[in-house]
Amino acid sequence: MISHKIVLHFPTRIVNKPIVSKLIRDYDLEFNILKAQIIPDAEGLMVLELKGKQEEYDRGIKYLKDSGVIIDALSQNVLRNEQRCTHCGACVTICPTGAFELNTTTRKISFIDKKCIACGLCLKGCPPRAMEVRF
Ligand code: SF4
Ligand code: SF4
């Protein structure tokens, strides 16, 4: 069983098609929608966690790509601007998934992008606006 968090971009020409419902119906995958922004006749975006056997996952991803969906790994979209980060630690308590960790020796804050679900809370909570989400 594997699990991946991915970002799906739906170009305008396919945003009204039932692509995700077919993915869930025809492929043996568990899914969890973490964020969705689908507006009829405009570009759409969905952050999805997909779980299943590697073979089914690969088939599902191929189906999405063949349908015209553009896929990114989630970690490619949430970034920390290292020049701006002051290691103040505010994000450690804000983040619901524990994607920030304090190193008690150096007092520096690490950002573990694999834990991020792109909820966006740290964007507003970071005083120097060091966190960026690029979709
Ligand atoms: S809240 Fe912003 S500045 Fe403070 S540690 Fe987190 S990312 Fe860095
Ligand atoms: S976007 Fe949400 S989950 Fe990701 S690092 Fe920021 S607070 Fe954590």
XYZ file of C-alpha atoms and ligand atoms in Angstrom:
151
model
C 0.000 0.000 0.000
C 1.368 3.413 -0.945
C 0.098 6.891 -0.206
C 0.839 10.133 -2.038
C -0.418 13.679 -1.700
C -0.736 15.299 -5.088
C -2.001 18.532 -6.618
C -4.316 18.218 -9.621
C -4.701 21.150 -11.988
C -7.778 21.048 -14.243
C -7.482 23.228 -17.355
C -10.693 25.079 -18.279
C -11.582 22.670 -21.112
C -11.923 19.686 -18.726
C -13.015 21.324 -15.459
C -16.669 20.323 -15.921
C -15.916 16.640 -16.636
C -16.455 13.973 -13.919
C -12.794 12.914 -13.996
C -12.247 12.398 -10.268
C -15.494 10.470 -9.742
C -14.462 8.090 -12.560
C -11.017 7.724 -10.954
C -12.622 6.644 -7.680
C -15.191 4.405 -9.356
C -12.921 2.564 -11.795
C -9.659 2.286 -9.840
C -9.194 0.531 -6.532
C -7.876 3.587 -4.677
C -8.766 5.289 -1.401
C -8.857 9.038 -1.545
C -9.047 12.015 0.762
C -9.705 15.473 -0.671
C -7.540 17.934 1.269
C -8.471 21.043 -0.679
C -10.637 21.769 -3.720
C -11.208 24.865 -5.746
C -13.391 23.971 -8.709
C -15.256 26.811 -10.399
C -17.367 25.995 -13.489
C -15.746 27.271 -16.711
C -12.544 28.339 -14.916
C -9.329 26.489 -14.087
C -9.696 24.079 -11.177
C -7.410 22.773 -8.473
C -7.629 19.840 -6.086
C -5.212 18.611 -3.425
C -5.737 14.893 -3.014
C -4.300 12.066 -0.946
C -4.424 8.796 -2.888
C -3.787 5.405 -1.303
C -3.656 1.975 -2.857
C -1.495 -0.637 -4.503
C 1.344 0.747 -6.609
C -0.077 -0.797 -9.766
C -3.531 0.746 -9.223
C -1.960 4.086 -8.295
C 0.118 4.107 -11.506
C -2.957 3.226 -13.579
C -4.949 5.981 -11.894
C -2.233 8.582 -12.496
C -1.998 7.538 -16.148
C -5.776 7.917 -16.482
C -5.624 11.427 -14.980
C -2.780 12.490 -17.285
C -4.503 10.982 -20.336
C -7.608 12.995 -19.355
C -5.618 16.233 -19.491
C -5.074 16.759 -15.747
C -1.717 18.314 -14.795
C -0.233 16.678 -11.698
C 2.325 18.022 -9.209
C 3.674 16.508 -6.026
C 2.398 18.559 -3.095
C 5.885 19.274 -1.814
C 6.591 21.167 -5.033
C 3.913 23.728 -4.173
C 4.534 24.742 -0.553
C 7.828 26.501 -0.076
C 9.680 28.388 2.610
C 11.650 31.453 1.647
C 14.819 30.786 3.642
C 15.962 34.406 3.370
C 12.775 35.630 5.029
C 12.455 33.010 7.782
C 13.575 34.374 11.161
C 13.069 31.017 12.977
C 10.596 32.697 15.322
C 8.713 29.411 15.811
C 5.173 30.756 15.322
C 4.442 28.129 12.657
C 5.228 25.199 14.969
C 1.957 25.630 16.879
C -0.059 26.771 13.851
C 0.600 23.805 11.557
C -1.977 21.003 12.035
C 0.313 18.292 10.684
C 3.553 19.036 12.506
C 5.408 20.091 9.375
C 7.649 22.419 11.397
C 10.093 21.137 13.980
C 12.243 23.007 16.467
C 15.825 21.873 16.824
C 16.360 22.445 20.536
C 20.140 22.673 20.124
C 20.345 25.206 17.287
C 16.916 26.850 17.989
C 16.286 26.640 14.219
C 12.931 25.566 12.743
C 12.941 22.890 10.033
C 10.205 22.685 7.420
C 9.334 19.059 6.536
C 7.450 19.472 3.282
C 6.353 15.805 3.107
C 4.047 16.413 6.103
C 2.378 19.459 4.552
C -1.249 19.219 3.365
C -1.308 22.748 1.902
C -3.945 24.043 4.340
C -2.480 27.541 4.062
C -2.600 28.378 7.798
C 1.093 29.178 8.055
C 0.844 31.738 5.260
C -1.132 34.126 7.450
C 0.551 33.092 10.691
C 4.149 33.653 9.614
C 5.128 37.209 10.686
C 7.685 37.844 7.877
C 5.539 36.018 5.286
C 8.222 33.410 4.632
C 5.775 30.648 3.627
C 4.535 30.567 0.056
C 2.067 28.299 -1.732
C 2.443 28.229 -5.477
C -0.350 26.610 -7.484
S 6.591 31.443 11.382
Fe 7.695 31.988 9.510
S 9.511 33.069 10.212
Fe 8.694 31.983 11.973
S 9.812 30.024 11.929
Fe 7.920 29.698 10.813
S 8.458 30.038 8.659
Fe 10.098 30.938 9.906
S 0.350 24.879 4.630
Fe -0.662 24.017 6.470
S 0.106 21.927 6.576
Fe 1.471 23.018 5.187
S 3.144 23.746 6.459
Fe 1.633 25.393 6.393
S 0.309 25.085 8.184
Fe 1.457 23.168 7.843
